[in-house]
CSV table of C-alpha atoms in Angstrom, one decimal:
chain,number,residue,atom,x,y,z
A,12,UNK,CA,33.0,47.3,21.0
A,13,UNK,CA,31.2,47.6,24.3
A,14,UNK,CA,30.9,50.9,26.2
A,15,UNK,CA,33.4,51.4,29.0
A,16,UNK,CA,32.3,50.5,32.5
A,17,UNK,CA,31.5,53.6,34.5
A,18,UNK,CA,30.9,54.3,38.1
A,19,UNK,CA,27.8,56.4,38.9
A,20,UNK,CA,28.8,59.9,37.7
A,21,UNK,CA,27.3,62.8,39.7
A,22,UNK,CA,24.4,64.7,38.3
A,23,UNK,CA,25.9,67.7,36.4
A,24,UNK,CA,23.8,70.8,36.3
A,25,UNK,CA,23.9,73.4,33.5
A,26,UNK,CA,26.7,75.9,33.8
A,27,UNK,CA,25.7,79.4,34.8
A,28,UNK,CA,26.9,82.6,33.2
A,29,UNK,CA,30.2,83.4,34.7
A,30,UNK,CA,31.4,79.8,34.3
A,31,UNK,CA,32.4,80.5,30.7
A,32,UNK,CA,33.2,83.4,28.4
A,33,UNK,CA,30.1,85.1,27.0
A,34,UNK,CA,31.1,84.1,23.5
A,35,UNK,CA,30.4,80.4,24.3
A,36,UNK,CA,26.7,81.1,25.1
A,37,UNK,CA,26.1,80.6,21.4
A,38,UNK,CA,27.1,77.0,21.9
A,39,UNK,CA,25.7,76.3,25.4
A,40,UNK,CA,22.3,77.7,24.4
A,41,UNK,CA,22.0,75.0,21.7
A,42,UNK,CA,22.3,72.2,24.2
A,43,UNK,CA,18.8,71.0,25.4
A,44,UNK,CA,18.5,69.1,28.6
A,45,UNK,CA,20.4,68.6,31.8
A,46,UNK,CA,22.3,65.3,31.3
A,47,UNK,CA,25.4,66.4,29.4
A,48,UNK,CA,26.9,63.0,29.4
A,49,UNK,CA,23.9,61.4,27.8
A,50,UNK,CA,23.8,64.3,25.3
A,51,UNK,CA,27.4,63.8,24.4
A,52,UNK,CA,26.9,60.1,23.9
A,53,UNK,CA,23.8,60.6,21.8
A,54,UNK,CA,25.7,63.1,19.6
A,55,UNK,CA,28.3,60.5,18.9
A,56,UNK,CA,25.5,58.3,17.4
A,57,UNK,CA,23.9,61.2,15.5
A,58,UNK,CA,27.2,62.2,13.9
A,59,UNK,CA,27.9,58.6,12.9
A,60,UNK,CA,24.5,58.4,11.2
A,61,UNK,CA,25.1,61.7,9.4
A,62,UNK,CA,28.6,61.0,8.1
A,63,UNK,CA,29.3,57.3,8.0
A,64,UNK,CA,27.2,56.8,4.8
A,65,UNK,CA,29.0,59.5,2.9
A,66,UNK,CA,31.8,59.1,0.4
A,67,UNK,CA,35.0,61.0,-0.1
A,68,UNK,CA,33.5,63.2,-2.8
A,69,UNK,CA,30.9,64.4,-0.3
A,70,UNK,CA,33.7,64.8,2.3
A,71,UNK,CA,35.6,67.1,-0.1
A,72,UNK,CA,32.5,69.2,-0.8
A,73,UNK,CA,32.6,72.9,0.0
A,74,UNK,CA,29.3,74.8,-0.1
A,75,UNK,CA,31.1,78.0,-1.1
A,76,UNK,CA,34.5,79.2,-2.2
A,77,UNK,CA,36.8,79.7,0.8
A,78,UNK,CA,34.7,77.5,3.1
A,79,UNK,CA,36.1,74.4,4.8
A,80,UNK,CA,35.3,71.1,3.2
A,81,UNK,CA,33.1,68.7,5.1
A,82,UNK,CA,36.2,66.7,6.0
A,83,UNK,CA,37.8,69.9,7.4
A,84,UNK,CA,34.7,70.6,9.4
A,85,UNK,CA,34.8,67.1,10.9
A,86,UNK,CA,38.5,67.5,11.6
A,87,UNK,CA,37.9,70.9,13.2
A,88,UNK,CA,35.3,69.3,15.5
A,89,UNK,CA,37.8,66.6,16.6
A,90,UNK,CA,40.6,69.1,17.1
A,91,UNK,CA,38.4,71.5,19.1
A,92,UNK,CA,37.1,68.7,21.3
A,93,UNK,CA,40.6,67.5,22.0
A,94,UNK,CA,41.6,71.0,23.1
A,95,UNK,CA,38.5,71.5,25.3
A,96,UNK,CA,38.8,68.0,26.8
A,97,UNK,CA,42.4,68.7,27.6
A,98,UNK,CA,41.4,71.9,29.3
A,99,UNK,CA,38.7,70.0,31.3
A,100,UNK,CA,41.3,67.4,32.3
A,101,UNK,CA,43.8,70.1,33.5
A,102,UNK,CA,41.2,72.1,35.4
A,103,UNK,CA,39.5,69.0,36.9
A,104,UNK,CA,42.8,68.0,38.4
A,105,UNK,CA,43.1,71.5,40.0
A,106,UNK,CA,45.9,72.6,37.7
A,107,UNK,CA,45.8,76.4,38.1
A,108,UNK,CA,48.2,77.1,35.2
A,109,UNK,CA,46.5,79.4,32.7
A,110,UNK,CA,45.9,77.7,29.4
A,111,UNK,CA,46.5,79.4,26.1
A,112,UNK,CA,43.9,79.7,23.3
A,113,UNK,CA,44.4,78.2,19.8
A,114,UNK,CA,43.8,79.4,16.3
A,115,UNK,CA,41.2,77.2,14.7
A,116,UNK,CA,42.0,78.3,11.1
A,117,UNK,CA,45.7,77.4,11.6
A,118,UNK,CA,44.6,74.0,12.9
A,119,UNK,CA,42.5,73.3,9.9
A,120,UNK,CA,45.0,74.7,7.5
A,121,UNK,CA,47.7,72.5,9.0
A,122,UNK,CA,45.6,69.4,9.6
A,123,UNK,CA,45.9,66.9,6.7
A,124,UNK,CA,42.1,66.4,6.6
A,125,UNK,CA,41.8,66.6,2.8
A,126,UNK,CA,44.3,63.7,2.5
A,127,UNK,CA,42.4,61.4,4.8
A,128,UNK,CA,39.4,59.2,3.8
A,129,UNK,CA,36.2,60.5,5.3
A,130,UNK,CA,35.7,57.1,6.9
A,131,UNK,CA,39.0,57.6,8.8
A,132,UNK,CA,37.8,61.0,10.1
A,133,UNK,CA,34.5,59.4,11.3
A,134,UNK,CA,36.5,56.9,13.2
A,135,UNK,CA,38.6,59.7,14.7
A,136,UNK,CA,35.5,61.5,15.8
A,137,UNK,CA,34.2,58.3,17.5
A,138,UNK,CA,37.6,57.8,19.3
A,139,UNK,CA,37.8,61.4,20.4
A,140,UNK,CA,34.2,61.4,21.7
A,141,UNK,CA,34.7,58.2,23.6
A,142,UNK,CA,37.8,59.6,25.2
A,143,UNK,CA,35.9,62.7,26.2
A,144,UNK,CA,33.1,60.7,27.7
A,145,UNK,CA,35.6,58.4,29.6
A,146,UNK,CA,37.2,61.5,31.1
A,147,UNK,CA,33.9,63.2,32.0
A,148,UNK,CA,32.1,60.1,33.3
A,149,UNK,CA,34.9,59.5,35.8
A,150,UNK,CA,35.0,63.0,37.4
A,151,UNK,CA,33.7,63.5,40.9
A,152,UNK,CA,31.5,66.3,42.0
A,153,UNK,CA,34.3,68.6,43.1
A,154,UNK,CA,36.0,68.2,39.7
A,155,UNK,CA,32.9,69.3,37.8
A,156,UNK,CA,32.8,72.5,39.9
A,157,UNK,CA,36.5,73.5,39.4
A,158,UNK,CA,37.3,76.5,37.5
A,159,UNK,CA,40.5,77.6,35.7
A,160,UNK,CA,41.7,80.1,33.1
A,161,UNK,CA,41.6,79.1,29.4
A,162,UNK,CA,42.3,81.6,26.6
A,163,UNK,CA,42.3,84.5,29.2
A,164,UNK,CA,38.8,83.6,30.5
A,165,UNK,CA,37.5,81.7,33.5
A,166,UNK,CA,35.8,78.5,32.7
A,167,UNK,CA,34.4,75.6,34.7
A,168,UNK,CA,34.7,71.9,33.9
A,169,UNK,CA,31.0,71.7,33.4
A,170,UNK,CA,31.1,74.7,31.2
A,171,UNK,CA,33.6,73.0,29.0
A,172,UNK,CA,31.4,69.9,28.8
A,173,UNK,CA,28.5,71.9,27.6
A,174,UNK,CA,30.7,73.9,25.2
A,175,UNK,CA,31.9,70.7,23.6
A,176,UNK,CA,28.3,69.5,23.2
A,177,UNK,CA,27.2,72.8,21.8
A,178,UNK,CA,30.2,73.2,19.4
A,179,UNK,CA,29.5,69.7,17.9
A,180,UNK,CA,25.8,70.5,17.5
A,181,UNK,CA,26.5,73.9,15.9
A,182,UNK,CA,28.8,72.3,13.3
A,183,UNK,CA,26.6,69.2,12.8
A,184,UNK,CA,23.7,71.5,11.9
A,185,UNK,CA,26.0,73.2,9.4
A,186,UNK,CA,26.9,69.9,7.9
A,187,UNK,CA,23.3,68.9,7.6
A,188,UNK,CA,22.1,72.1,6.1
A,189,UNK,CA,24.9,73.4,4.0
A,190,UNK,CA,27.0,70.3,3.0
A,191,UNK,CA,24.9,67.2,2.8
A,192,UNK,CA,21.5,68.7,2.0
A,193,UNK,CA,23.0,70.6,-0.9
A,194,UNK,CA,25.0,67.5,-2.0
A,195,UNK,CA,22.1,65.0,-2.2
């Protein structure tokens, strides 16, 4: 499948403190570079390389009691990206309605990730990331700068893009170090 046609998206600079809640610095600080769109696209490839060669037994692996399985981690990445991309959509369109937070543990507990083949979750990640990229690539400069309220905190659209990238990177590193390295 070919990549979607894209007009020339504006250059997007890194978000500054104040464009996101301090909690999210832990994710944004992981993102190296200034081209968040290229980073997000590269992450799609990196995640595919990491998980597409795994079987369902590896997907069901938990590195410790009470921890999410690898499938649940991947499902969590997808769900979180959907939520943050939705926030970016709403804020980019100048919707000033405050957006509620979400409880990640409830999402994982109620997501049927354990019943899905790992291959299906990989395809889901690819689809979610492509949708996120399609949204972000087609924003104009004014949209990237817009701010809104999400989970009782001000956030910019560019802050959300970097949070999405940093969140994926955080969890991909956990998958590499605690799930798949231990399961070789």
